[in-house]
C-alpha atoms as one frame of an Amber mdcrd trajectory, in Angstrom:
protein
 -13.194 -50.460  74.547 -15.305 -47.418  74.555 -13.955 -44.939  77.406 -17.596
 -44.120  78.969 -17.832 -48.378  79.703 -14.308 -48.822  81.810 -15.060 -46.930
  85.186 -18.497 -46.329  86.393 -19.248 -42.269  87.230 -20.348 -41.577  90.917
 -23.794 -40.028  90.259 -22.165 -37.724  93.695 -20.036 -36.352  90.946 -23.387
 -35.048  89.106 -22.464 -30.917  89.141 -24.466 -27.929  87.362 -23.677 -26.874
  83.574 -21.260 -24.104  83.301 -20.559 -21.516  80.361 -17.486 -23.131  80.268
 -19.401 -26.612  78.832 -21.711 -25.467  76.066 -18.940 -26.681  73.266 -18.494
 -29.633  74.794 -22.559 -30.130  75.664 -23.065 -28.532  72.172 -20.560 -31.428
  70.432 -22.321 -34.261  73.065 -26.018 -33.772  71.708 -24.310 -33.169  68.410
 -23.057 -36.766  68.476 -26.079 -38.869  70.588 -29.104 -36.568  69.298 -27.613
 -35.462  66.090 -28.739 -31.945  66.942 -28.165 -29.533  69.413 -31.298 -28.015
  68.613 -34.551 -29.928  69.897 -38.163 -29.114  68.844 -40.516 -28.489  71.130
 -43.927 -27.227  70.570 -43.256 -26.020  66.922 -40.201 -23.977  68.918 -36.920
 -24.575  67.978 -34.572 -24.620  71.316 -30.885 -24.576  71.647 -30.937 -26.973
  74.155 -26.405 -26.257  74.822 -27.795 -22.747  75.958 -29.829 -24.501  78.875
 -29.294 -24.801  82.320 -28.908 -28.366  83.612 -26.640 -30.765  85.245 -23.640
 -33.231  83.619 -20.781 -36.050  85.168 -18.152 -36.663  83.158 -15.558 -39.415
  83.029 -12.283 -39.930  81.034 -14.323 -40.041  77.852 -15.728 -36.958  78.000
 -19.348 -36.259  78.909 -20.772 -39.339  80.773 -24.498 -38.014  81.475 -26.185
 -34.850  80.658 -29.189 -33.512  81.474 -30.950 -30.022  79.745 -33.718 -28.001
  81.186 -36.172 -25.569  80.112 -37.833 -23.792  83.107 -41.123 -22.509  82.006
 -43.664 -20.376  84.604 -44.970 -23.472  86.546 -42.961 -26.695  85.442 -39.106
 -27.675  84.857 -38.785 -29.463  81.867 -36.620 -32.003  81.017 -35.467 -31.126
  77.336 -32.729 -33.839  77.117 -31.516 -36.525  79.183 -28.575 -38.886  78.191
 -26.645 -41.198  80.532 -23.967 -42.781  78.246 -23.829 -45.978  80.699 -27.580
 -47.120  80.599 -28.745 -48.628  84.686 -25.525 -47.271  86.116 -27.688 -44.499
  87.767 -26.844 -41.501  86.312 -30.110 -40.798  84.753 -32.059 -41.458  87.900
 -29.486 -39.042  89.713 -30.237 -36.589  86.759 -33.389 -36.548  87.295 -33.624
 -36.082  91.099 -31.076 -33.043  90.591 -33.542 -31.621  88.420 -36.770 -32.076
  90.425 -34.130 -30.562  93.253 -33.385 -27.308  91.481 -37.389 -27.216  90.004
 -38.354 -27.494  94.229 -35.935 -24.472  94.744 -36.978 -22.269  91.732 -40.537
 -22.942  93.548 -41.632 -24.811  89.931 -44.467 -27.316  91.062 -43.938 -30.114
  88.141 -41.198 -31.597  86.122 -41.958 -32.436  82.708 -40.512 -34.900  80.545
 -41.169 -35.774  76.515 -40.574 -38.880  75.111 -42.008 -40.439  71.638 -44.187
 -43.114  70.732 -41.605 -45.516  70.212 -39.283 -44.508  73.298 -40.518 -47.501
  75.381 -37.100 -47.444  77.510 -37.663 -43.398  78.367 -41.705 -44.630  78.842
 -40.275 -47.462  81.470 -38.032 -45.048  82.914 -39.642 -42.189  83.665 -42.999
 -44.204  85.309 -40.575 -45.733  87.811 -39.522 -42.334  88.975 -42.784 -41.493
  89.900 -43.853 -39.581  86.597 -47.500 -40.235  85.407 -48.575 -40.333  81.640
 -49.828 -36.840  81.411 -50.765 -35.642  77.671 -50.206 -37.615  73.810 -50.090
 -35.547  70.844 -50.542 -37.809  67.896 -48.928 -36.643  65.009 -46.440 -34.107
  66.531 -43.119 -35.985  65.479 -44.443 -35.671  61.888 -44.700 -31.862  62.386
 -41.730 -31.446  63.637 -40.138 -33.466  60.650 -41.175 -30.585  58.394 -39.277
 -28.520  60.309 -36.084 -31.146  60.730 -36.520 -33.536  58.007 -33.497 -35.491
  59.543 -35.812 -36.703  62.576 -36.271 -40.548  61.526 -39.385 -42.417  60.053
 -38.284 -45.237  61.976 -37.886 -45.502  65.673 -36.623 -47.714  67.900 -37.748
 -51.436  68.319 -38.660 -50.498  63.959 -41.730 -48.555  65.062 -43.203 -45.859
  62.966 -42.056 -42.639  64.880 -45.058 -40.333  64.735 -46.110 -39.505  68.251
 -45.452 -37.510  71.755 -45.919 -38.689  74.826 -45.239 -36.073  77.870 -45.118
 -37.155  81.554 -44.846 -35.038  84.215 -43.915 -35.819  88.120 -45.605 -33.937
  90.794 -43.435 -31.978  93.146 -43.662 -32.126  96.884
């Protein structure tokens, strides 16, 4: 049995990324994004060098999130809860709209592709709205990382971006 599915993680348990992580954040996107470096508009970001929160369990790294704090929004770069509707991404994501409110950041943005209709779900039932689509901009980014699929999930053609972004109060 895979270690992250015998004991749920207390979202409580959710604490801030600390130098002392990066190897083991670095080796975590390694192994669920393939990459620890995530492309972004035609930028190539280190997302282990970001700030952003994590829970771990036994197994290692149970749910990570990455952030990119730009001058009036808090993006989400990546977020990965290893136990899917256990409530660690939800908790991920009000930690980050937490620390966005405190940095006095107005928005948190998140990215997602065409074919991401779990991350799509997701994110519009924590109060994000569908905010800008770039057609084409997974294909430029392939030129840059030819190891980014063809094929997405659900066997749809992987092509697009699809950014949402969640008003802060």
């Amino acid at each position: 049995m895979d270690s992250h599915t015998a004991a749920a993680v207390d979202p409580a348990a959710l604490r801030a990324l600390e130098p002392d992580d990066r190897d083991a954040v670095r080796a975590f996107l390694r192994q669920r994004w393939n990459s620890a470096t995530i492309q972004l508009d035609g930028r190539a970001i280190d997302a282990a060098t970001l700030p952003g929160f994590l829970a771990r369990d036994a197994g290692g790294i149970a749910a990570l999130a990455t952030l990119l704090d730009e001058s009036e929004h808090c993006e989400i770069v990546t977020l990965d809860a290893v136990r899917p509707r256990a409530g660690l991404g939800s908790a991920l994501v009000e930690r980050a709209a937490q620390r966005a409110r405190a940095l006095g950041l107005r928005r948190l943005l998140a990215r997602t592709t065409n074919d991401n209709l779990d991350a799509l779900r997701f994110y519009q039932r924590r109060g994000f709205r569908l905010h800008r689509l770039v057609p084409g901009a997974i294909d430029l980014e392939r030129e840059a990382d030819p190891t980014i699929a063809l094929i997405g999930r659900h066997g749809i053609p992987l092509r697009d971006e699809i950014s949402l972004v969640r008003e802060l109060d």
